[in-house]
Tab-separated table of C-alpha atoms and ligand atoms in Angstrom:
chain	number	residue	atom	x	y	z
A	1081	UNK	CA	199.314	13.715	101.186
A	1082	UNK	CA	195.730	13.239	100.071
A	1083	UNK	CA	194.660	14.314	96.620
A	1084	UNK	CA	192.123	16.556	98.287
A	1085	UNK	CA	190.279	17.439	95.097
A	1086	UNK	CA	188.702	14.060	95.209
A	1087	UNK	CA	187.065	15.065	98.453
A	1088	UNK	CA	185.811	18.451	97.469
A	1089	UNK	CA	182.339	17.079	97.732
A	1090	UNK	CA	183.055	16.325	101.375
A	1091	UNK	CA	183.841	19.947	102.008
A	1092	UNK	CA	180.841	21.960	103.028
A	1093	UNK	CA	180.942	25.122	101.006
A	1094	UNK	CA	179.711	27.629	103.510
A	1095	UNK	CA	179.860	30.645	101.215
A	1096	UNK	CA	181.374	31.308	97.830
A	1097	UNK	CA	184.136	33.238	99.507
A	1098	UNK	CA	185.121	30.677	102.074
A	1099	UNK	CA	184.912	27.862	99.559
A	1100	UNK	CA	187.203	29.428	97.029
A	1101	UNK	CA	189.722	31.393	99.032
A	1102	UNK	CA	192.396	29.729	101.109
A	1103	UNK	CA	192.083	30.068	104.857
A	1104	UNK	CA	193.945	32.926	106.324
A	1105	UNK	CA	196.812	31.583	108.316
A	1106	UNK	CA	196.068	34.121	110.973
A	1107	UNK	CA	197.900	34.091	114.241
A	1108	UNK	CA	195.539	35.936	116.544
A	1109	UNK	CA	196.676	38.698	118.786
A	1110	UNK	CA	195.970	36.909	122.023
A	1111	UNK	CA	196.291	39.937	124.260
A	1112	UNK	CA	193.742	41.685	122.129
A	1113	UNK	CA	191.400	38.726	122.131
A	1114	UNK	CA	191.629	38.412	125.846
A	1115	UNK	CA	190.825	41.983	126.591
A	1116	UNK	CA	188.164	42.134	123.923
A	1117	UNK	CA	186.318	38.945	124.638
A	1118	UNK	CA	182.971	40.687	125.018
A	1119	UNK	CA	182.529	41.119	121.277
A	1120	UNK	CA	179.827	38.757	120.045
A	1121	UNK	CA	181.230	36.740	117.171
A	1122	UNK	CA	178.618	34.103	116.549
A	1123	UNK	CA	176.508	36.044	114.109
A	1124	UNK	CA	177.190	34.393	110.805
A	1125	UNK	CA	173.957	33.501	109.031
A	1126	UNK	CA	175.866	32.460	105.882
A	1127	UNK	CA	177.750	29.906	107.801
A	1128	UNK	CA	175.365	27.867	109.891
A	1129	UNK	CA	177.593	24.853	109.911
A	1130	UNK	CA	180.367	26.607	111.748
A	1131	UNK	CA	178.104	27.619	114.606
A	1132	UNK	CA	177.624	24.210	116.040
A	1133	UNK	CA	174.189	24.028	114.469
A	1134	UNK	CA	174.414	20.655	112.842
A	1135	UNK	CA	171.392	18.960	114.272
A	1136	UNK	CA	173.339	15.775	114.707
A	1137	UNK	CA	175.968	17.580	116.703
A	1138	UNK	CA	174.006	19.656	119.098
A	1139	UNK	CA	174.442	19.225	122.808
A	1140	UNK	CA	171.848	17.690	125.051
A	1141	UNK	CA	169.428	20.173	126.390
A	1142	UNK	CA	168.349	20.145	129.960
A	1143	UNK	CA	164.994	21.485	128.811
A	1144	UNK	CA	163.737	18.155	129.961
A	1145	UNK	CA	160.098	17.272	129.570
A	1146	UNK	CA	158.464	15.142	132.190
A	1147	UNK	CA	155.065	13.655	132.422
A	1148	UNK	CA	154.402	10.610	134.608
A	1149	UNK	CA	152.415	9.055	131.783
A	1150	UNK	CA	155.209	9.592	129.301
A	1151	UNK	CA	158.837	9.922	130.182
A	1152	UNK	CA	161.424	12.439	131.083
A	1153	UNK	CA	163.514	13.040	128.054
A	1154	UNK	CA	166.295	15.317	126.953
A	1155	UNK	CA	165.888	17.335	123.801
A	1156	UNK	CA	168.671	18.775	121.706
A	1157	UNK	CA	169.530	22.332	122.499
A	1158	UNK	CA	170.357	24.692	119.713
A	1159	UNK	CA	172.303	27.779	120.787
A	1160	UNK	CA	170.725	29.656	117.871
A	1161	UNK	CA	172.181	31.276	114.812
A	1162	UNK	CA	172.104	34.769	116.187
A	1163	UNK	CA	172.912	34.092	119.777
A	1164	UNK	CA	176.321	34.896	121.126
A	1165	UNK	CA	178.166	32.822	123.639
A	1166	UNK	CA	176.988	34.973	126.541
A	1167	UNK	CA	173.361	34.234	125.808
A	1168	UNK	CA	171.331	31.914	128.021
A	1169	UNK	CA	170.952	29.384	125.227
A	1170	UNK	CA	174.682	28.980	124.930
A	1171	UNK	CA	175.122	28.586	128.637
A	1172	UNK	CA	172.220	26.141	128.677
A	1173	UNK	CA	173.886	24.155	125.955
A	1174	UNK	CA	177.130	24.042	127.894
A	1175	UNK	CA	175.453	23.206	131.197
A	1176	UNK	CA	173.440	20.400	129.723
A	1177	UNK	CA	176.132	18.824	127.579
A	1178	UNK	CA	176.655	16.062	130.087
A	1179	UNK	CA	173.724	16.407	132.434
A	1180	UNK	CA	173.761	14.718	135.767
A	1181	UNK	CA	170.598	13.178	137.199
A	1182	UNK	CA	170.558	15.977	139.765
A	1183	UNK	CA	170.622	18.628	137.035
A	1184	UNK	CA	167.968	16.908	134.938
A	1185	UNK	CA	165.612	16.412	137.804
A	1186	UNK	CA	166.129	19.958	139.082
A	1187	UNK	CA	165.317	21.394	135.635
A	1188	UNK	CA	162.213	19.318	135.176
A	1189	UNK	CA	160.916	19.878	138.689
A	1190	UNK	CA	161.053	16.229	139.639
A	1191	UNK	CA	161.499	15.375	143.261
A	1192	UNK	CA	164.781	13.462	143.379
A	1193	UNK	CA	163.731	11.665	146.510
A	1194	UNK	CA	160.723	10.138	144.771
A	1195	UNK	CA	160.596	7.235	142.365
A	1196	UNK	CA	159.924	9.602	139.503
A	1197	UNK	CA	163.427	9.392	138.090
A	1198	UNK	CA	163.321	5.607	137.937
A	1199	UNK	CA	159.816	5.699	136.467
A	1200	UNK	CA	160.935	8.219	133.854
A	1201	UNK	CA	163.914	6.059	132.895
A	1202	UNK	CA	161.705	2.978	132.778
A	1203	UNK	CA	159.257	4.745	130.493
A	1204	UNK	CA	162.056	5.972	128.270
A	1205	UNK	CA	163.246	2.399	127.966
A	1206	UNK	CA	159.962	1.470	126.354
A	1207	UNK	CA	161.253	3.428	123.387
A	1208	UNK	CA	164.906	2.408	123.765
A	1209	UNK	CA	164.809	-1.072	125.306
A	1210	UNK	CA	167.835	-2.439	127.093
A	1211	UNK	CA	170.155	-4.267	124.708
A	1212	UNK	CA	170.670	-6.784	127.531
A	1213	UNK	CA	167.038	-7.734	128.036
A	1214	UNK	CA	166.498	-7.560	124.255
A	1215	UNK	CA	169.551	-9.659	123.556
A	1216	UNK	CA	167.608	-12.641	122.181
A	1217	UNK	CA	165.748	-10.335	119.884
A	1218	UNK	CA	169.033	-8.843	118.646
A	1219	UNK	CA	170.495	-12.284	118.066
A	1220	UNK	CA	167.400	-13.327	116.158
A	1221	UNK	CA	167.924	-10.370	113.848
A	1222	UNK	CA	171.541	-11.460	113.408
A	1223	UNK	CA	170.566	-14.988	112.326
A	1224	UNK	CA	172.273	-15.869	109.059
A	1225	UNK	CA	174.150	-12.569	109.149
A	1226	UNK	CA	177.651	-11.452	109.995
A	1227	UNK	CA	177.864	-8.863	112.751
A	1228	UNK	CA	180.215	-5.872	112.441
A	1229	UNK	CA	180.787	-4.027	115.710
A	1230	UNK	CA	181.615	-0.353	116.191
A	1231	UNK	CA	182.455	1.044	119.608
A	1232	UNK	CA	182.884	4.586	120.841
A	1233	UNK	CA	185.496	5.001	123.595
A	1234	UNK	CA	184.807	7.685	126.243
A	1235	UNK	CA	181.634	7.041	128.195
A	1236	UNK	CA	181.190	3.716	126.380
A	1237	UNK	CA	184.254	1.599	127.115
A	1238	UNK	CA	185.595	3.861	129.863
A	1239	UNK	CA	183.638	5.852	132.432
A	1240	UNK	CA	183.558	9.636	132.157
A	1241	UNK	CA	186.174	11.050	134.538
A	1242	UNK	CA	187.386	14.570	135.312
A	1243	UNK	CA	190.816	14.174	133.760
A	1244	UNK	CA	190.679	13.099	130.080
A	1245	UNK	CA	194.188	11.673	130.396
A	1246	UNK	CA	192.955	9.271	133.044
A	1247	UNK	CA	190.026	7.783	131.149
A	1248	UNK	CA	191.402	4.269	131.328
A	1249	UNK	CA	189.360	1.236	130.453
A	1250	UNK	CA	189.411	-1.641	132.898
A	1251	UNK	CA	191.260	-4.874	132.184
A	1252	UNK	CA	187.933	-6.687	132.338
A	1253	UNK	CA	186.568	-4.419	129.603
A	1254	UNK	CA	189.717	-4.936	127.529
A	1255	UNK	CA	189.266	-8.705	127.792
A	1256	UNK	CA	185.611	-8.404	126.800
A	1257	UNK	CA	186.528	-6.346	123.700
A	1258	UNK	CA	189.373	-8.716	122.830
A	1259	UNK	CA	187.085	-11.747	123.067
A	1260	UNK	CA	184.347	-10.255	120.965
A	1261	UNK	CA	186.881	-9.199	118.318
A	1262	UNK	CA	187.989	-12.834	117.896
A	1263	UNK	CA	184.786	-13.576	115.999
A	1264	UNK	CA	183.366	-10.215	115.045
A	1265	UNK	CA	185.177	-7.486	113.073
A	1266	UNK	CA	185.412	-4.666	115.611
A	1267	UNK	CA	186.375	-1.008	115.253
A	1268	UNK	CA	186.798	1.803	117.767
A	1269	UNK	CA	185.497	5.173	116.575
A	1270	UNK	CA	186.496	8.041	118.832
A	1271	UNK	CA	186.761	11.807	119.012
A	1272	UNK	CA	190.258	11.374	120.398
A	1273	UNK	CA	193.326	11.098	118.237
A	1274	UNK	CA	193.669	7.643	116.724
A	1275	UNK	CA	197.052	7.081	118.346
A	1276	UNK	CA	195.766	8.055	121.793
A	1277	UNK	CA	192.671	5.889	121.660
A	1278	UNK	CA	194.753	2.976	120.358
A	1279	UNK	CA	197.069	3.427	123.349
A	1280	UNK	CA	194.127	3.435	125.751
A	1281	UNK	CA	192.529	0.334	124.241
A	1282	UNK	CA	195.826	-1.413	123.543
A	1283	UNK	CA	194.487	-4.159	121.261
A	1284	UNK	CA	196.102	-4.854	117.905
A	1285	UNK	CA	193.213	-6.854	116.553
A	1286	UNK	CA	190.856	-3.899	116.169
A	1287	UNK	CA	190.442	-1.156	113.596
A	1288	UNK	CA	190.768	2.395	114.882
A	1289	UNK	CA	189.200	5.647	113.736
A	1290	UNK	CA	190.256	8.792	115.615
A	1291	UNK	CA	189.321	12.495	115.346
A	1292	UNK	CA	185.618	11.629	114.982
A	1293	UNK	CA	186.387	9.364	112.030
A	1294	UNK	CA	188.781	11.719	110.211
A	1295	UNK	CA	191.748	9.424	110.825
A	1296	UNK	CA	191.094	5.791	110.026
A	1297	UNK	CA	193.471	2.889	110.092
A	1298	UNK	CA	191.386	0.278	108.362
A	1299	UNK	CA	191.736	-3.074	106.673
A	1300	UNK	CA	193.963	-3.468	103.653
A	1301	UNK	CA	191.090	-3.560	101.197
A	1302	UNK	CA	189.982	0.050	100.569
A	1303	UNK	CA	186.560	0.990	99.203
A	1304	UNK	CA	186.685	1.484	95.421
A	1305	UNK	CA	185.898	5.177	95.398
A	1306	UNK	CA	188.564	6.025	97.965
A	1307	UNK	CA	191.530	4.112	96.579
A	1308	UNK	CA	193.685	7.104	95.683
A	1309	UNK	CA	193.199	8.680	99.100
A	1310	UNK	CA	194.627	5.771	100.992
A	1311	UNK	CA	198.123	5.423	102.337
A	1312	UNK	CA	199.229	1.838	102.767
A	1313	UNK	CA	201.231	1.377	105.978
A	1314	UNK	CA	202.489	-1.231	108.336
A	1315	UNK	CA	202.296	-0.979	112.092
A	1316	UNK	CA	205.025	-1.567	114.685
A	1317	UNK	CA	204.402	-5.264	114.629
A	1318	UNK	CA	204.390	-5.584	110.874
A	1319	UNK	CA	200.619	-5.617	110.520
A	1320	UNK	CA	199.365	-3.943	107.364
A	1321	UNK	CA	196.620	-1.419	107.073
A	1322	UNK	CA	195.281	1.498	105.126
A	1323	UNK	CA	195.440	4.971	106.528
A	1324	UNK	CA	192.620	7.246	105.441
A	1325	UNK	CA	192.739	10.906	106.489
A	1326	UNK	CA	190.151	12.989	104.618
A	1327	UNK	CA	191.088	16.118	106.604
A	1328	UNK	CA	194.858	15.954	106.149
A	1329	UNK	CA	194.835	19.360	104.496
A	1330	UNK	CA	193.661	20.852	107.801
A	1331	UNK	CA	196.547	19.584	109.888
A	1332	UNK	CA	198.646	22.808	109.965
A	1333	UNK	CA	195.554	24.848	110.710
A	1334	UNK	CA	194.456	22.580	113.553
A	1335	UNK	CA	197.967	22.645	115.075
A	1336	UNK	CA	197.962	26.426	114.902
A	1337	UNK	CA	194.531	26.678	116.527
A	1338	UNK	CA	195.591	24.241	119.234
A	1339	UNK	CA	198.548	26.471	120.157
A	1340	UNK	CA	196.331	29.557	120.199
A	1341	UNK	CA	193.706	27.845	122.360
A	1342	UNK	CA	196.295	26.635	124.869
A	1343	UNK	CA	197.670	30.146	125.114
A	1344	UNK	CA	194.360	31.936	125.415
A	1345	UNK	CA	192.889	29.594	128.033
A	1346	UNK	CA	196.019	29.226	130.130
A	1347	UNK	CA	194.742	31.471	132.910
A	1348	UNK	CA	191.339	29.824	133.171
A	1349	UNK	CA	191.602	27.449	136.091
A	1350	UNK	CA	190.624	23.914	135.145
A	1351	UNK	CA	190.490	24.500	131.370
A	1352	UNK	CA	192.229	21.885	129.307
A	1353	UNK	CA	192.931	21.884	125.601
A	1354	UNK	CA	193.496	18.518	123.967
A	1355	UNK	CA	195.049	18.024	120.548
A	1356	UNK	CA	193.133	15.280	118.795
A	1357	UNK	CA	195.105	15.666	115.561
A	1358	UNK	CA	192.276	16.683	113.182
A	1359	UNK	CA	190.215	18.366	115.880
A	1360	UNK	CA	190.834	20.149	119.146
A	1361	UNK	CA	188.886	19.638	122.366
A	1362	UNK	CA	188.497	22.459	124.845
A	1363	UNK	CA	187.399	20.898	128.124
A	1364	UNK	CA	185.474	22.910	130.689
A	1365	UNK	CA	184.372	20.092	133.024
A	1366	UNK	CA	186.730	21.383	135.736
A	1367	UNK	CA	186.196	25.091	135.097
A	1368	UNK	CA	184.090	27.190	137.456
A	1369	UNK	CA	180.714	27.728	135.793
A	1370	UNK	CA	181.161	31.497	136.057
A	1371	UNK	CA	184.036	31.247	133.554
A	1372	UNK	CA	182.140	29.178	130.976
A	1373	UNK	CA	181.001	32.181	128.939
A	1374	UNK	CA	184.599	33.422	128.860
A	1375	UNK	CA	185.962	30.115	127.643
A	1376	UNK	CA	183.233	29.866	124.984
A	1377	UNK	CA	183.955	33.413	123.862
A	1378	UNK	CA	187.688	32.747	123.569
A	1379	UNK	CA	187.012	29.728	121.370
A	1380	UNK	CA	184.650	31.741	119.196
A	1381	UNK	CA	187.112	34.619	118.957
A	1382	UNK	CA	189.741	32.282	117.595
A	1383	UNK	CA	187.332	30.498	115.252
A	1384	UNK	CA	186.403	33.848	113.792
A	1385	UNK	CA	189.735	33.765	111.980
A	1386	UNK	CA	189.252	30.272	110.571
A	1387	UNK	CA	186.202	30.080	108.286
A	1388	UNK	CA	186.973	26.477	107.428
A	1389	UNK	CA	186.722	25.318	111.010
A	1390	UNK	CA	183.541	24.858	113.016
A	1391	UNK	CA	182.487	24.233	116.562
A	1392	UNK	CA	180.517	21.337	117.994
A	1393	UNK	CA	179.565	20.343	121.526
A	1394	UNK	CA	180.411	17.168	123.388
A	1395	UNK	CA	180.257	16.206	127.031
A	1396	UNK	CA	181.526	19.318	128.838
A	1397	UNK	CA	183.774	19.955	125.887
A	1398	UNK	CA	183.828	22.373	122.938
A	1399	UNK	CA	185.236	20.741	119.846
A	1400	UNK	CA	186.872	22.570	116.968
A	1401	UNK	CA	186.929	20.601	113.734
A	1402	UNK	CA	187.171	21.092	109.965
A	1403	UNK	CA	184.090	22.024	108.010
A	1404	UNK	CA	183.962	18.626	106.384
A	1405	UNK	CA	181.041	16.384	105.645
A	1406	UNK	CA	182.777	13.613	107.476
A	1407	UNK	CA	181.632	12.148	110.749
A	1408	UNK	CA	181.338	8.910	112.681
A	1409	UNK	CA	178.560	7.752	110.338
A	1410	UNK	CA	180.809	8.217	107.313
A	1411	UNK	CA	183.569	6.382	109.158
A	1412	UNK	CA	181.234	3.413	109.720
A	1413	UNK	CA	180.336	3.374	106.008
A	1414	UNK	CA	184.001	3.560	105.063
A	1415	UNK	CA	184.989	0.744	107.403
A	1416	UNK	CA	182.125	-1.483	106.287
A	1417	UNK	CA	183.193	-1.039	102.678
A	1418	UNK	CA	186.842	-1.625	103.593
A	1419	UNK	CA	185.854	-4.843	105.299
A	1420	UNK	CA	183.988	-5.925	102.183
A	1421	UNK	CA	180.736	-5.657	104.165
A	1422	UNK	CA	179.198	-2.610	102.520
A	1423	UNK	CA	175.832	-3.045	100.778
A	1424	UNK	CA	175.531	-6.622	101.969
A	1425	UNK	CA	172.175	-7.925	103.101
A	1426	UNK	CA	173.824	-10.505	105.268
A	1427	UNK	CA	175.646	-8.009	107.496
A	1428	UNK	CA	174.304	-6.559	110.726
A	1429	UNK	CA	176.318	-3.541	111.892
A	1430	UNK	CA	175.959	-2.645	115.568
A	1431	UNK	CA	177.214	0.692	116.896
A	1432	UNK	CA	177.527	1.411	120.637
A	1433	UNK	CA	178.088	5.003	121.793
A	1434	UNK	CA	177.099	7.580	124.384
A	1435	UNK	CA	177.676	10.956	122.823
A	1436	UNK	CA	176.058	13.392	120.413
A	1437	UNK	CA	178.654	12.628	117.757
A	1438	UNK	CA	177.610	8.965	117.842
A	1439	UNK	CA	174.183	10.000	116.602
A	1440	UNK	CA	175.572	10.289	113.040
A	1441	UNK	CA	176.363	6.596	113.133
A	1442	UNK	CA	173.015	5.708	114.759
A	1443	UNK	CA	171.237	7.676	112.060
A	1444	UNK	CA	173.155	5.981	109.256
A	1445	UNK	CA	172.151	2.560	110.532
A	1446	UNK	CA	168.540	3.501	111.266
A	1447	UNK	CA	167.973	5.306	107.981
A	1448	UNK	CA	169.719	2.601	105.976
A	1449	UNK	CA	167.625	-0.047	107.790
A	1450	UNK	CA	170.764	-2.113	108.062
A	1451	UNK	CA	171.627	-2.523	111.705
A	1452	UNK	CA	171.166	-0.594	114.877
A	1453	UNK	CA	172.659	1.764	117.366
A	1454	UNK	CA	172.821	1.277	121.097
A	1455	UNK	CA	172.865	4.459	123.161
A	1456	UNK	CA	174.809	4.330	126.421
A	1457	UNK	CA	173.019	6.613	128.835
A	1458	UNK	CA	171.827	6.610	132.413
A	1459	UNK	CA	169.448	9.472	131.645
A	1460	UNK	CA	166.686	9.590	129.033
A	1461	UNK	CA	167.849	11.272	125.831
A	1462	UNK	CA	166.490	11.661	122.341
A	1463	UNK	CA	168.359	9.385	120.002
A	1464	UNK	CA	168.382	7.604	116.661
A	1465	UNK	CA	169.575	4.478	118.437
A	1466	UNK	CA	167.273	1.463	118.750
A	1467	UNK	CA	168.429	0.129	122.098
A	1468	UNK	CA	170.077	1.413	125.251
A	1469	UNK	CA	172.615	0.410	127.855
A	1470	UNK	CA	172.921	2.270	131.115
A	1471	UNK	CA	176.712	2.571	131.468
A	1472	UNK	CA	180.072	1.006	130.505
A	1473	UNK	CA	179.436	-1.855	132.959
A	1474	UNK	CA	176.352	-2.825	130.937
A	1475	UNK	CA	178.346	-2.393	127.707
A	1476	UNK	CA	180.770	-4.993	129.044
A	1477	UNK	CA	177.893	-7.372	129.829
A	1478	UNK	CA	176.574	-6.913	126.315
A	1479	UNK	CA	180.004	-7.628	124.781
A	1480	UNK	CA	180.291	-10.789	126.857
A	1481	UNK	CA	176.866	-11.977	125.717
A	1482	UNK	CA	177.853	-11.259	122.133
A	1483	UNK	CA	181.071	-13.268	122.261
A	1484	UNK	CA	179.451	-16.134	124.230
A	1485	UNK	CA	176.685	-16.295	121.685
A	1486	UNK	CA	179.170	-16.423	118.823
A	1487	UNK	CA	180.942	-19.410	120.356
A	1488	UNK	CA	177.764	-21.436	119.999
A	1489	UNK	CA	176.694	-20.280	116.579
B	1310	LIG	O1	184.193	9.903	120.804
B	1310	LIG	P1	184.677	9.630	122.189
B	1310	LIG	O2	185.622	8.476	122.274
B	1310	LIG	O3	183.525	9.488	123.160
B	1310	LIG	O4	185.505	10.930	122.594
B	1310	LIG	C1	184.822	12.166	122.847
B	1310	LIG	C2	185.683	13.027	123.748
B	1310	LIG	O5	186.030	12.197	124.854
B	1310	LIG	C3	186.926	12.715	125.813
B	1310	LIG	O6	186.271	13.695	126.594
B	1310	LIG	C4	185.202	13.179	127.360
B	1310	LIG	O7	185.706	12.202	128.298
B	1310	LIG	C5	186.633	12.716	129.280
B	1310	LIG	C6	187.150	11.558	130.120
B	1310	LIG	O8	186.120	10.841	130.706
B	1310	LIG	C7	185.918	13.794	130.129
B	1310	LIG	O9	186.814	14.327	131.090
B	1310	LIG	C8	185.391	14.897	129.192
B	1310	LIG	O10	184.646	15.837	129.948
B	1310	LIG	C9	184.510	14.307	128.091
B	1310	LIG	O11	184.139	15.310	127.156
B	1310	LIG	C10	188.168	13.267	125.157
B	1310	LIG	O12	188.992	13.848	126.131
B	1310	LIG	C11	187.811	14.232	124.043
B	1310	LIG	O13	188.981	14.669	123.410
B	1310	LIG	C12	186.949	13.496	123.035
B	1310	LIG	O14	186.605	14.341	121.958
């Protein structure tokens, strides 16, 4: 078990009460919650972080802005501190969390039959150029440097599909990742549980971070300031690694919330609750839109009893996670240090991801001026990334270029 004291600084103290008192191990009365789901529970001005208000974790807004001279872009939508889940802003946030072209163009009044969408994307790419057409430029920046590669999973290596259990990556993609990892240290950083994403990817030669970076199996060499929080372990095939789980204290609470969420959503057709070990995903991709406010309210009702958990938005998914200052950006920092590549001028980290949670990693690289993010998106979105790729097929092309280039270095 982690000596958690060491990570107190990683814990966001939301109020003096919630920081000092232990969480109530409250098993909610589900019948009561169900019948009483109209009560607004989001009003908690002391506790912004629990309301999904982290600017790096907000869902995409469909409040798209279009001007032929500029570009159609997606801005982040903030449900608002005082809004409850039945408010329009919440619904907006849920509707736009994985916007389709049809939805974007409808909202911005663009005629889908015209060339406007393509023009808008083209204009957006002036700000976020394709990592394929800019490949030479990227390689020039990598001259004399070692590349470290970080890859998100869903929507990056595998296409977004309706059933999260069927988000398989293709064999061709697996080969591309395997080849690139021969020369470049490569890590997968996912919102899924580490074990699950490892199963999906199925490559031993990578490092894996699950639960949005809260569960890392990294290289043997741990960063100096984390040494006592590391558990040394060996994998099935005898390979050694270091397991780092900054949220281990939250495990019983997350398991409890998972059970409650499964129970409370069991009658909502299409809802799916996924246990990602240190976080829980509540999927509403397959739920009738009329039931979205209900599902959001159920999640909020349960969260009400857990002041040390917070809610964030992903692609048609509500994610419950610990109130920890730990994210995919922190995971990148941790892995770089573990690889002995932290604070090195001769290292170029590259992070490829499609989701809001990947923005923490993009931001880290942009603000540190030490590498760059590549946003995977077929629709214009605000981002801290430098480059873009349209979809997983283009990600595969990029990986192939990267490994081919390394052969000739
Ligand atoms: O960080 P990631 O690897 O991108 O994981 C984020 C979430 O991905 C999965 O959900 C998303 O992909 C599903 C399959 O394509 C899709 O059905 C769902 O609507 C998306 O939200 C995963 O199931 C979640 O647990 C992850 O948190």
